[in-house]
mmCIF file of C-alpha atoms in Angstrom:
data_model
loop_
_atom_site.group_PDB
_atom_site.id
_atom_site.type_symbol
_atom_site.label_atom_id
_atom_site.label_comp_id
_atom_site.label_asym_id
_atom_site.label_seq_id
_atom_site.Cartn_x
_atom_site.Cartn_y
_atom_site.Cartn_z
ATOM 1 C CA MET W 1 25.831 -14.278 77.856
ATOM 2 C CA ASN W 2 24.316 -10.830 77.168
ATOM 3 C CA ASP W 3 23.174 -11.990 73.726
ATOM 4 C CA LYS W 4 21.389 -14.938 75.318
ATOM 5 C CA LEU W 5 19.633 -12.728 77.864
ATOM 6 C CA VAL W 6 18.478 -10.214 75.240
ATOM 7 C CA PHE W 7 17.260 -13.007 72.968
ATOM 8 C CA LEU W 8 15.333 -14.811 75.720
ATOM 9 C CA GLY W 9 14.018 -11.633 77.323
ATOM 10 C CA LEU W 10 12.622 -10.315 74.036
ATOM 11 C CA LEU W 11 10.879 -13.575 73.165
ATOM 12 C CA TYR W 12 9.352 -13.905 76.619
ATOM 13 C CA PHE W 13 8.264 -10.249 76.387
ATOM 14 C CA VAL W 14 6.097 -10.843 73.304
ATOM 15 C CA GLN W 15 4.909 -14.113 74.845
ATOM 16 C CA GLY W 16 3.544 -12.169 77.829
ATOM 17 C CA ILE W 17 1.414 -9.814 75.716
ATOM 18 C CA PRO W 18 -1.601 -12.178 75.319
ATOM 19 C CA TYR W 19 -1.546 -12.830 79.071
ATOM 20 C CA GLY W 20 -1.601 -9.103 79.819
ATOM 21 C CA LEU W 21 -4.476 -8.507 77.418
ATOM 22 C CA GLN W 22 -6.540 -11.263 78.991
ATOM 23 C CA SER W 23 -5.603 -10.998 82.664
ATOM 24 C CA SER W 24 -5.714 -7.213 83.096
ATOM 25 C CA LEU W 25 -7.514 -5.554 80.180
ATOM 26 C CA LEU W 26 -10.347 -8.017 79.533
ATOM 27 C CA PRO W 27 -11.598 -8.450 83.169
ATOM 28 C CA VAL W 28 -11.773 -4.689 83.730
ATOM 29 C CA TYR W 29 -13.563 -4.230 80.406
ATOM 30 C CA LEU W 30 -16.104 -6.972 81.163
ATOM 31 C CA ARG W 31 -16.682 -5.839 84.757
ATOM 32 C CA GLY W 32 -17.270 -2.298 83.533
ATOM 33 C CA ALA W 33 -19.853 -3.718 81.107
ATOM 34 C CA GLY W 34 -21.717 -5.302 84.050
ATOM 35 C CA HIS W 35 -20.692 -8.957 83.734
ATOM 36 C CA SER W 36 -20.622 -11.204 86.834
ATOM 37 C CA LEU W 37 -17.398 -12.371 88.477
ATOM 38 C CA THR W 38 -18.331 -15.954 87.605
ATOM 39 C CA ARG W 39 -18.547 -15.117 83.900
ATOM 40 C CA ILE W 40 -15.292 -13.166 84.052
ATOM 41 C CA GLY W 41 -13.629 -16.140 85.751
ATOM 42 C CA PHE W 42 -14.722 -18.483 82.977
ATOM 43 C CA THR W 43 -12.876 -16.389 80.385
ATOM 44 C CA LYS W 44 -9.797 -18.198 81.715
ATOM 45 C CA ILE W 45 -10.808 -21.050 79.402
ATOM 46 C CA LEU W 46 -9.140 -19.028 76.649
ATOM 47 C CA TYR W 47 -5.832 -20.081 78.268
ATOM 48 C CA PHE W 48 -6.648 -23.712 77.478
ATOM 49 C CA PRO W 49 -4.030 -24.047 74.688
ATOM 50 C CA TRP W 50 -1.372 -23.662 77.397
ATOM 51 C CA VAL W 51 -2.732 -26.760 79.112
ATOM 52 C CA LEU W 52 -2.678 -28.759 75.874
ATOM 53 C CA LYS W 53 0.799 -27.745 74.767
ATOM 54 C CA VAL W 54 2.395 -30.762 76.421
ATOM 55 C CA LEU W 55 0.620 -32.906 73.809
ATOM 56 C CA TRP W 56 2.439 -31.317 70.877
ATOM 57 C CA ALA W 57 5.679 -30.519 72.699
ATOM 58 C CA PRO W 58 7.394 -33.764 71.484
ATOM 59 C CA PHE W 59 6.532 -32.795 67.896
ATOM 60 C CA VAL W 60 8.009 -29.307 68.290
ATOM 61 C CA ASP W 61 11.005 -30.858 70.043
ATOM 62 C CA ARG W 62 11.828 -33.187 67.144
ATOM 63 C CA VAL W 63 10.539 -31.586 63.920
ATOM 64 C CA GLY W 64 12.162 -28.538 62.355
ATOM 65 C CA THR W 65 14.484 -26.059 64.049
ATOM 66 C CA LYS W 66 13.954 -23.705 66.946
ATOM 67 C CA ARG W 67 14.427 -20.726 64.601
ATOM 68 C CA ARG W 68 11.666 -21.837 62.228
ATOM 69 C CA TRP W 69 9.192 -22.520 65.029
ATOM 70 C CA LEU W 70 9.886 -19.157 66.649
ATOM 71 C CA VAL W 71 9.690 -17.132 63.442
ATOM 72 C CA GLY W 72 6.531 -18.959 62.377
ATOM 73 C CA THR W 73 4.662 -18.451 65.659
ATOM 74 C CA VAL W 74 5.678 -14.803 66.148
ATOM 75 C CA SER W 75 4.724 -14.031 62.537
ATOM 76 C CA GLY W 76 1.368 -15.718 63.168
ATOM 77 C CA LEU W 77 0.839 -13.472 66.187
ATOM 78 C CA ALA W 78 1.552 -10.419 64.027
ATOM 79 C CA LEU W 79 -1.041 -11.513 61.449
ATOM 80 C CA THR W 80 -3.606 -12.239 64.188
ATOM 81 C CA CYS W 81 -3.201 -8.736 65.638
ATOM 82 C CA LEU W 82 -3.466 -7.214 62.165
ATOM 83 C CA SER W 83 -6.789 -8.946 61.533
ATOM 84 C CA SER W 84 -8.029 -8.017 65.030
ATOM 85 C CA ALA W 85 -7.509 -4.321 64.405
ATOM 86 C CA ALA W 86 -10.752 -4.330 62.395
ATOM 87 C CA LEU W 87 -12.834 -5.552 65.372
ATOM 88 C CA ALA W 88 -14.998 -3.412 67.633
ATOM 89 C CA PRO W 89 -15.018 -5.110 71.081
ATOM 90 C CA GLU W 90 -18.464 -3.789 71.994
ATOM 91 C CA ALA W 91 -20.022 -5.421 68.913
ATOM 92 C CA HIS W 92 -17.694 -8.382 68.404
ATOM 93 C CA ILE W 93 -17.067 -9.853 71.860
ATOM 94 C CA TRP W 94 -16.838 -13.352 70.382
ATOM 95 C CA GLY W 95 -14.342 -12.067 67.835
ATOM 96 C CA VAL W 96 -12.241 -10.675 70.668
ATOM 97 C CA ALA W 97 -12.435 -14.028 72.463
ATOM 98 C CA GLY W 98 -11.389 -15.813 69.259
ATOM 99 C CA THR W 99 -8.449 -13.445 68.855
ATOM 100 C CA LEU W 100 -7.199 -14.179 72.365
ATOM 101 C CA LEU W 101 -7.671 -17.924 71.840
ATOM 102 C CA VAL W 102 -5.565 -17.855 68.659
ATOM 103 C CA MET W 103 -2.926 -15.670 70.334
ATOM 104 C CA ASN W 104 -2.720 -18.070 73.286
ATOM 105 C CA SER W 105 -2.411 -21.036 70.886
ATOM 106 C CA LEU W 106 0.469 -19.471 68.971
ATOM 107 C CA ALA W 107 2.171 -18.233 72.149
ATOM 108 C CA SER W 108 1.972 -21.715 73.695
ATOM 109 C CA VAL W 109 3.789 -23.237 70.705
ATOM 110 C CA GLN W 110 6.344 -20.414 70.813
ATOM 111 C CA ASP W 111 6.875 -21.193 74.503
ATOM 112 C CA ILE W 112 7.872 -24.785 73.747
ATOM 113 C CA ALA W 113 10.497 -23.652 71.247
ATOM 114 C CA VAL W 114 11.962 -20.880 73.380
ATOM 115 C CA ASP W 115 12.025 -23.087 76.504
ATOM 116 C CA GLY W 116 13.933 -25.721 74.537
ATOM 117 C CA ALA W 117 16.400 -23.076 73.406
ATOM 118 C CA ALA W 118 16.788 -21.789 76.980
ATOM 119 C CA VAL W 119 17.486 -25.263 78.409
ATOM 120 C CA ALA W 120 20.227 -25.763 75.810
ATOM 121 C CA LEU W 121 21.725 -22.264 76.036
ATOM 122 C CA LEU W 122 21.917 -21.763 79.805
ATOM 123 C CA LYS W 123 24.796 -23.529 81.554
ATOM 124 C CA GLY W 124 25.852 -23.367 85.174
ATOM 125 C CA ARG W 125 24.247 -21.863 88.268
ATOM 126 C CA GLY W 126 24.969 -18.243 87.300
ATOM 127 C CA GLU W 127 23.488 -18.483 83.812
ATOM 128 C CA LEU W 128 20.448 -20.381 85.090
ATOM 129 C CA GLY W 129 19.600 -17.652 87.607
ATOM 130 C CA LEU W 130 20.072 -14.797 85.131
ATOM 131 C CA GLY W 131 18.342 -16.689 82.317
ATOM 132 C CA ASN W 132 15.278 -17.438 84.404
ATOM 133 C CA THR W 133 15.227 -13.820 85.536
ATOM 134 C CA ALA W 134 15.197 -12.756 81.868
ATOM 135 C CA GLN W 135 12.371 -15.225 81.277
ATOM 136 C CA VAL W 136 10.153 -14.044 84.125
ATOM 137 C CA VAL W 137 10.967 -10.329 83.793
ATOM 138 C CA GLY W 138 10.494 -10.395 80.012
ATOM 139 C CA TYR W 139 7.139 -12.175 80.315
ATOM 140 C CA LYS W 140 5.894 -9.800 82.999
ATOM 141 C CA ALA W 141 7.133 -6.737 81.108
ATOM 142 C CA GLY W 142 5.076 -7.896 78.126
ATOM 143 C CA SER W 143 2.110 -8.374 80.419
ATOM 144 C CA VAL W 144 2.537 -4.881 81.892
ATOM 145 C CA PHE W 145 2.867 -3.388 78.422
ATOM 146 C CA ALA W 146 -0.345 -5.018 77.204
ATOM 147 C CA GLY W 147 -2.470 -5.145 80.349
ATOM 148 C CA GLY W 148 -1.380 -1.950 82.061
ATOM 149 C CA GLY W 149 0.037 0.468 79.518
ATOM 150 C CA LEU W 150 -2.489 -0.273 76.780
ATOM 151 C CA LEU W 151 -5.384 -0.304 79.265
ATOM 152 C CA ALA W 152 -4.385 3.182 80.407
ATOM 153 C CA VAL W 153 -4.436 4.612 76.853
ATOM 154 C CA ILE W 154 -7.081 2.508 75.094
ATOM 155 C CA ASP W 155 -9.768 5.144 75.693
ATOM 156 C CA VAL W 156 -7.633 7.677 73.844
ATOM 157 C CA ALA W 157 -5.923 5.572 71.174
ATOM 158 C CA GLY W 158 -8.737 3.112 70.502
ATOM 159 C CA TRP W 159 -8.845 -0.620 69.900
ATOM 160 C CA SER W 160 -7.642 -0.557 66.261
ATOM 161 C CA TRP W 161 -4.532 1.498 66.920
ATOM 162 C CA MET W 162 -3.667 -0.696 69.890
ATOM 163 C CA PHE W 163 -3.659 -3.849 67.748
ATOM 164 C CA MET W 164 -1.799 -2.114 64.916
ATOM 165 C CA LEU W 165 0.934 -1.296 67.424
ATOM 166 C CA LEU W 166 1.049 -4.940 68.526
ATOM 167 C CA THR W 167 1.291 -5.995 64.863
ATOM 168 C CA PHE W 168 4.447 -3.925 64.395
ATOM 169 C CA VAL W 169 5.924 -5.214 67.682
ATOM 170 C CA TYR W 170 5.455 -8.860 66.687
ATOM 171 C CA ALA W 171 6.695 -8.276 63.131
ATOM 172 C CA GLY W 172 9.871 -6.621 64.431
ATOM 173 C CA VAL W 173 10.581 -9.486 66.830
ATOM 174 C CA ALA W 174 10.035 -12.046 64.045
ATOM 175 C CA LEU W 175 12.694 -10.294 61.925
ATOM 176 C CA PHE W 176 15.048 -10.167 64.919
ATOM 177 C CA VAL W 177 14.704 -13.909 65.585
ATOM 178 C CA TRP W 178 15.209 -14.735 61.900
ATOM 179 C CA GLY W 179 18.683 -13.190 62.022
ATOM 180 C CA ALA W 180 19.594 -13.910 65.666
ATOM 181 C CA PRO W 181 23.129 -15.362 65.819
ATOM 182 C CA VAL W 182 22.490 -16.925 69.238
ATOM 183 C CA LEU W 183 20.503 -19.711 67.534
ATOM 184 C CA ASP W 184 23.649 -20.691 65.651
ATOM 185 C CA ASP W 185 25.125 -21.846 68.966
ATOM 186 C CA GLU W 186 26.946 -25.153 68.617
ATOM 187 C CA THR W 187 24.972 -26.725 71.475
ATOM 188 C CA LEU W 188 21.672 -26.149 69.755
ATOM 189 C CA ARG W 189 22.909 -27.380 66.413
ATOM 190 C CA GLY W 190 24.405 -30.410 68.109
ATOM 191 C CA GLN W 191 21.122 -31.250 69.748
ATOM 192 C CA GLN W 192 19.269 -30.931 66.449
ATOM 193 C CA ALA W 193 21.837 -33.100 64.672
ATOM 194 C CA ASP W 194 21.625 -35.718 67.379
ATOM 195 C CA GLY W 195 17.857 -35.701 67.040
ATOM 196 C CA SER W 196 18.089 -36.531 63.359
ATOM 197 C CA ARG W 197 20.495 -39.408 63.978
ATOM 198 C CA ARG W 198 18.888 -41.187 66.901
ATOM 199 C CA GLY W 199 16.434 -43.815 65.864
ATOM 200 C CA GLY W 200 15.361 -44.148 69.470
ATOM 201 C CA GLN W 201 13.847 -40.680 69.433
ATOM 202 C CA ALA W 202 11.738 -41.559 66.397
ATOM 203 C CA ALA W 203 10.505 -44.636 68.198
ATOM 204 C CA ASP W 204 9.616 -42.518 71.222
ATOM 205 C CA ALA W 205 7.633 -40.148 69.022
ATOM 206 C CA MET W 206 5.540 -43.123 67.877
ATOM 207 C CA ARG W 207 5.219 -44.411 71.464
ATOM 208 C CA PRO W 208 4.583 -41.338 73.657
ATOM 209 C CA TRP W 209 4.128 -43.442 76.803
ATOM 210 C CA ARG W 210 7.889 -44.086 76.700
ATOM 211 C CA VAL W 211 8.508 -40.343 76.869
ATOM 212 C CA TRP W 212 6.110 -40.006 79.805
ATOM 213 C CA ARG W 213 7.839 -42.855 81.623
ATOM 214 C CA LYS W 214 11.228 -41.224 81.097
ATOM 215 C CA MET W 215 9.960 -37.840 82.271
ATOM 216 C CA LEU W 216 8.425 -39.135 85.485
ATOM 217 C CA ALA W 217 11.591 -41.101 86.229
ATOM 218 C CA VAL W 218 13.721 -37.931 86.265
ATOM 219 C CA PRO W 219 14.880 -37.294 89.875
ATOM 220 C CA GLY W 220 12.791 -34.679 91.660
ATOM 221 C CA THR W 221 9.969 -34.728 89.113
ATOM 222 C CA PRO W 222 7.129 -36.050 91.360
ATOM 223 C CA TRP W 223 7.721 -33.374 94.009
ATOM 224 C CA THR W 224 8.113 -30.649 91.366
ATOM 225 C CA VAL W 225 4.840 -31.710 89.719
ATOM 226 C CA LEU W 226 2.910 -31.310 92.983
ATOM 227 C CA TYR W 227 4.665 -28.046 93.750
ATOM 228 C CA VAL W 228 4.006 -26.312 90.416
ATOM 229 C CA LEU W 229 0.343 -27.367 90.539
ATOM 230 C CA THR W 230 -0.230 -25.780 93.952
ATOM 231 C CA TYR W 231 2.321 -23.053 94.719
ATOM 232 C CA LYS W 232 0.274 -20.188 93.202
ATOM 233 C CA LEU W 233 -3.259 -21.244 94.177
ATOM 234 C CA GLY W 234 -3.933 -18.895 97.088
ATOM 235 C CA GLU W 235 -1.943 -16.052 95.555
ATOM 236 C CA GLN W 236 -3.681 -16.430 92.198
ATOM 237 C CA GLY W 237 -7.110 -16.171 93.781
ATOM 238 C CA ALA W 238 -6.112 -12.973 95.565
ATOM 239 C CA VAL W 239 -4.370 -11.435 92.554
ATOM 240 C CA THR W 240 -7.425 -12.111 90.387
ATOM 241 C CA MET W 241 -10.151 -10.979 92.797
ATOM 242 C CA PHE W 242 -8.641 -8.140 94.870
ATOM 243 C CA PRO W 243 -8.487 -5.681 91.916
ATOM 244 C CA LEU W 244 -12.159 -6.426 91.170
ATOM 245 C CA PHE W 245 -13.010 -5.747 94.828
ATOM 246 C CA LEU W 246 -11.274 -2.369 94.427
ATOM 247 C CA LEU W 247 -13.177 -1.729 91.191
ATOM 248 C CA ASP W 248 -16.463 -2.364 93.012
ATOM 249 C CA HIS W 249 -15.686 -0.117 95.999
ATOM 250 C CA HIS W 250 -12.604 2.098 95.713
ATOM 251 C CA MET W 251 -11.076 2.645 92.246
ATOM 252 C CA THR W 252 -12.002 3.426 88.662
ATOM 253 C CA ALA W 253 -10.888 1.258 85.746
ATOM 254 C CA ARG W 254 -8.286 3.858 84.761
ATOM 255 C CA GLU W 255 -6.871 3.948 88.296
ATOM 256 C CA LEU W 256 -6.694 0.161 88.376
ATOM 257 C CA GLY W 257 -4.952 0.104 85.009
ATOM 258 C CA PHE W 258 -2.247 2.341 86.456
ATOM 259 C CA TRP W 259 -1.861 1.049 90.025
ATOM 260 C CA ASN W 260 -2.400 -2.670 89.404
ATOM 261 C CA GLY W 261 -1.448 -2.966 85.742
ATOM 262 C CA VAL W 262 1.677 -0.776 85.814
ATOM 263 C CA ILE W 263 2.911 0.048 89.336
ATOM 264 C CA ALA W 264 2.176 -3.310 91.021
ATOM 265 C CA MET W 265 3.475 -5.227 87.996
ATOM 266 C CA GLY W 266 6.577 -3.040 88.106
ATOM 267 C CA PHE W 267 7.139 -4.326 91.642
ATOM 268 C CA SER W 268 6.631 -7.853 90.314
ATOM 269 C CA ILE W 269 9.396 -7.278 87.785
ATOM 270 C CA CYS W 270 11.660 -5.934 90.551
ATOM 271 C CA GLY W 271 10.987 -9.064 92.600
ATOM 272 C CA SER W 272 11.780 -11.315 89.663
ATOM 273 C CA SER W 273 15.002 -9.403 88.984
ATOM 274 C CA LEU W 274 16.036 -9.625 92.618
ATOM 275 C CA GLY W 275 15.466 -13.378 92.468
ATOM 276 C CA GLY W 276 18.218 -13.780 89.891
ATOM 277 C CA VAL W 277 20.641 -11.763 92.023
ATOM 278 C CA LEU W 278 19.847 -13.651 95.218
ATOM 279 C CA LEU W 279 20.192 -17.033 93.502
ATOM 280 C CA ALA W 280 23.822 -16.231 92.750
ATOM 281 C CA GLN W 281 24.534 -15.748 96.469
ATOM 282 C CA PHE W 282 22.161 -17.952 98.492
ATOM 283 C CA SER W 283 20.738 -21.463 98.291
ATOM 284 C CA ILE W 284 17.368 -21.754 96.626
ATOM 285 C CA GLY W 285 15.926 -23.741 99.538
ATOM 286 C CA ALA W 286 16.698 -21.051 102.116
ATOM 287 C CA LEU W 287 15.283 -18.348 99.843
ATOM 288 C CA MET W 288 12.042 -20.214 99.156
ATOM 289 C CA ARG W 289 11.497 -20.952 102.844
ATOM 290 C CA ARG W 290 11.573 -17.302 103.807
ATOM 291 C CA VAL W 291 9.764 -15.841 100.817
ATOM 292 C CA PHE W 292 6.789 -18.190 101.126
ATOM 293 C CA VAL W 293 6.341 -17.207 104.778
ATOM 294 C CA LEU W 294 6.476 -13.513 103.826
ATOM 295 C CA ARG W 295 3.852 -14.103 101.122
ATOM 296 C CA THR W 296 1.478 -15.634 103.670
ATOM 297 C CA ILE W 297 1.928 -12.620 105.956
ATOM 298 C CA SER W 298 1.216 -10.227 103.058
ATOM 299 C CA MET W 299 -2.010 -12.087 102.297
ATOM 300 C CA VAL W 300 -3.134 -11.670 105.918
ATOM 301 C CA PHE W 301 -2.700 -7.899 105.511
ATOM 302 C CA GLN W 302 -4.570 -7.833 102.179
ATOM 303 C CA SER W 303 -7.433 -9.925 103.550
ATOM 304 C CA SER W 304 -7.882 -7.454 106.405
ATOM 305 C CA LEU W 305 -8.535 -4.667 103.863
ATOM 306 C CA LEU W 306 -11.695 -6.393 102.673
ATOM 307 C CA THR W 307 -13.517 -5.132 105.766
ATOM 308 C CA ILE W 308 -13.132 -1.516 104.590
ATOM 309 C CA LEU W 309 -15.883 -0.567 102.137
ATOM 310 C CA GLU W 310 -15.912 3.238 102.428
ATOM 311 C CA PRO W 311 -13.630 4.941 99.869
ATOM 312 C CA SER W 312 -10.800 7.018 101.302
ATOM 313 C CA PRO W 313 -7.261 8.078 100.319
ATOM 314 C CA LEU W 314 -5.878 5.958 103.168
ATOM 315 C CA MET W 315 -7.643 2.851 101.887
ATOM 316 C CA LYS W 316 -6.358 3.470 98.366
ATOM 317 C CA GLY W 317 -2.835 3.843 99.703
ATOM 318 C CA MET W 318 -3.027 0.623 101.711
ATOM 319 C CA ALA W 319 -4.528 -1.217 98.729
ATOM 320 C CA VAL W 320 -1.700 -0.067 96.459
ATOM 321 C CA LEU W 321 0.854 -1.059 99.123
ATOM 322 C CA SER W 322 -0.780 -4.470 99.468
ATOM 323 C CA MET W 323 -0.817 -5.125 95.709
ATOM 324 C CA SER W 324 2.763 -3.913 95.340
ATOM 325 C CA VAL W 325 4.098 -6.171 98.115
ATOM 326 C CA GLN W 326 2.063 -9.110 96.837
ATOM 327 C CA HIS W 327 3.333 -8.697 93.279
ATOM 328 C CA PHE W 328 6.928 -8.161 94.461
ATOM 329 C CA LEU W 329 6.914 -11.421 96.431
ATOM 330 C CA GLY W 330 5.018 -13.200 93.646
ATOM 331 C CA GLY W 331 7.665 -12.154 91.127
ATOM 332 C CA LEU W 332 10.458 -13.360 93.396
ATOM 333 C CA ILE W 333 8.690 -16.705 93.916
ATOM 334 C CA THR W 334 8.146 -17.134 90.168
ATOM 335 C CA THR W 335 11.855 -16.746 89.410
ATOM 336 C CA LEU W 336 12.736 -19.254 92.146
ATOM 337 C CA THR W 337 10.098 -21.648 90.811
ATOM 338 C CA PHE W 338 11.218 -21.573 87.193
ATOM 339 C CA THR W 339 14.821 -22.025 88.291
ATOM 340 C CA THR W 340 13.731 -25.090 90.312
ATOM 341 C CA MET W 341 11.919 -26.431 87.242
ATOM 342 C CA MET W 342 14.976 -25.948 85.046
ATOM 343 C CA HIS W 343 17.217 -27.625 87.650
ATOM 344 C CA CYS W 344 14.893 -30.614 87.511
ATOM 345 C CA THR W 345 14.756 -30.637 83.688
ATOM 346 C CA GLN W 346 18.536 -30.553 83.315
ATOM 347 C CA ARG W 347 18.683 -33.947 85.022
ATOM 348 C CA ALA W 348 16.676 -35.436 82.139
ATOM 349 C CA GLU W 349 18.065 -36.902 78.911
ATOM 350 C CA GLU W 350 18.786 -34.228 76.298
ATOM 351 C CA SER W 351 16.286 -35.832 73.919
ATOM 352 C CA ILE W 352 13.356 -35.092 76.262
ATOM 353 C CA GLN W 353 14.497 -31.913 78.016
ATOM 354 C CA ALA W 354 12.255 -29.489 76.089
ATOM 355 C CA THR W 355 9.298 -31.856 76.495
ATOM 356 C CA HIS W 356 10.031 -32.309 80.220
ATOM 357 C CA TYR W 357 10.200 -28.564 80.813
ATOM 358 C CA SER W 358 7.032 -27.991 78.775
ATOM 359 C CA PHE W 359 5.322 -30.660 80.884
ATOM 360 C CA LEU W 360 6.227 -28.838 84.110
ATOM 361 C CA ALA W 361 5.320 -25.442 82.633
ATOM 362 C CA THR W 362 1.964 -26.810 81.472
ATOM 363 C CA LEU W 363 1.150 -28.025 84.977
ATOM 364 C CA GLU W 364 2.192 -24.649 86.363
ATOM 365 C CA VAL W 365 -0.312 -22.940 84.055
ATOM 366 C CA LEU W 366 -2.969 -25.599 84.757
ATOM 367 C CA GLY W 367 -2.839 -25.011 88.497
ATOM 368 C CA LYS W 368 -3.190 -21.241 88.137
ATOM 369 C CA LEU W 369 -5.764 -21.434 85.349
ATOM 370 C CA THR W 370 -8.090 -23.864 87.096
ATOM 371 C CA PHE W 371 -8.163 -21.923 90.331
ATOM 372 C CA SER W 372 -8.512 -18.533 88.594
ATOM 373 C CA ALA W 373 -11.548 -19.835 86.722
ATOM 374 C CA LEU W 374 -13.164 -20.960 89.992
ATOM 375 C CA ALA W 375 -12.175 -17.962 92.130
ATOM 376 C CA GLY W 376 -14.873 -15.681 90.704
ATOM 377 C CA GLY W 377 -17.587 -18.239 91.437
ATOM 378 C CA MET W 378 -16.331 -18.623 95.006
ATOM 379 C CA VAL W 379 -16.576 -14.878 95.575
ATOM 380 C CA ASP W 380 -20.065 -14.716 94.037
ATOM 381 C CA TRP W 381 -21.260 -17.588 96.248
ATOM 382 C CA PHE W 382 -19.513 -16.880 99.559
ATOM 383 C CA GLY W 383 -18.377 -13.272 99.372
ATOM 384 C CA PHE W 384 -14.916 -11.724 99.321
ATOM 385 C CA GLN W 385 -14.057 -12.300 102.982
ATOM 386 C CA VAL W 386 -14.807 -16.039 103.092
ATOM 387 C CA ALA W 387 -13.139 -16.623 99.731
ATOM 388 C CA PHE W 388 -9.985 -14.781 100.829
ATOM 389 C CA LEU W 389 -9.830 -16.835 104.019
ATOM 390 C CA PHE W 390 -9.687 -19.906 101.797
ATOM 391 C CA PHE W 391 -6.995 -18.288 99.618
ATOM 392 C CA LEU W 392 -4.974 -17.566 102.762
ATOM 393 C CA THR W 393 -5.286 -21.174 103.951
ATOM 394 C CA LEU W 394 -3.987 -22.439 100.603
ATOM 395 C CA SER W 395 -1.037 -20.049 100.736
ATOM 396 C CA ALA W 396 -0.114 -21.182 104.260
ATOM 397 C CA GLY W 397 -0.336 -24.839 103.177
ATOM 398 C CA THR W 398 2.054 -24.221 100.291
ATOM 399 C CA ALA W 399 4.508 -22.483 102.623
ATOM 400 C CA LEU W 400 4.487 -25.583 104.855
ATOM 401 C CA HIS W 401 4.992 -27.843 101.824
ATOM 402 C CA VAL W 402 8.064 -25.850 100.745
ATOM 403 C CA TRP W 403 9.441 -25.603 104.283
ATOM 404 C CA THR W 404 9.310 -29.392 104.658
ATOM 405 C CA ALA W 405 10.963 -29.978 101.285
ATOM 406 C CA THR W 406 13.960 -27.801 102.121
ATOM 407 C CA PHE W 407 14.873 -30.152 104.961
ATOM 408 C CA THR W 408 13.678 -33.602 103.901
ATOM 409 C CA GLY W 409 12.603 -33.427 100.230
ATOM 410 C CA ALA W 410 13.496 -32.257 96.754
ATOM 411 C CA LEU W 411 14.826 -28.827 97.802
ATOM 412 C CA ARG W 412 17.673 -30.148 99.910
ATOM 413 C CA GLU W 413 20.823 -28.382 98.825
ATOM 414 C CA HIS W 414 22.828 -31.480 97.871
ATOM 415 C CA GLN W 415 20.045 -32.601 95.512
ATOM 416 C CA LEU W 416 19.894 -29.278 93.696
ATOM 417 C CA LYS W 417 23.611 -29.467 93.017
ATOM 418 C CA GLU W 418 23.212 -32.697 91.053
ATOM 419 C CA GLN W 419 23.399 -31.155 87.589
ATOM 420 C CA PRO W 420 25.154 -32.268 84.424
ATOM 421 C CA LYS W 421 28.332 -30.389 83.806
#
């Protein structure tokens, strides 16, 4: 089991690096250069490959091996970082955007392969909780490393050295995956052998609507689709805009890189880790009910801070507390969500499990991406206070949606226990 967790955690770590670069480093850089919140919000379009990945997921699922896809994509990320080391962001902003677009494209393909490996490797309630913790914690650790740690030292080390470091990180992980014994697991090899023997899978590849019909027929899928599209909307707006409010009124870019990019994300990792522990002891429905209510309360507190415009140590302390609590609860919710998604996927036929999970993960990204792109425009048009009231309303609506499902819908305990042995 430890080998599986190390393998998954490391791959999700390098997968989180492009997100950290774009979500934490790029907005602060652009805001410092005087760009509007609307323009910063539209940089989210660079995440678009994550929305499209469901289109090529069946191809990744059926052609080649997981090892080859993983080594190929991670090696591609290393080469992209190597070429990006020659860029100067002040003079080559479009080159920087192109770099992030390519990195997101490669990371999205890597995600399909590693998700497929995770679905096959993780068995039973205990492994699912720990495996999804490794997934979320690894991804967020990569994001912290790139968006917090590198942001804090980029003024000293410089752009070129930062991308040279990332080149060596990706190259080392590619070598690790090439020799990883966990991919020799009999389950994975059995799935790949079955894929080569089943003529039905080839027919499905030529008729993708059959795959879509099978995916939507999996029990719990309709509710899970709606949930993953909406569960982060209010939180995502706040997470994206509150640091920029602090940059405008209370903190420097360096302070934000430390408090939001490192400390708050550290709390997010703690929340994600706690999620795996709690899942081994309590039902997922009861956990989600309580955590979503706590998240709504934390957003009420954060929204109240928007009325304070005068800088002060007390305000900074409350802002850091607010971001830390918000990220802690967000990390816990993310682990619970990805475990719910994997529960749902494991009810599907083995031949479409990786595609099914990629479909859910794509919708999860789509919901966050779309709202993040619009959040900046909302703040520019209506101001921080009105926009955050809307974010709070969305968060409360999601809490009600989850609360209802734990009693009458897809999160009822007896439904979540319906897993293949």
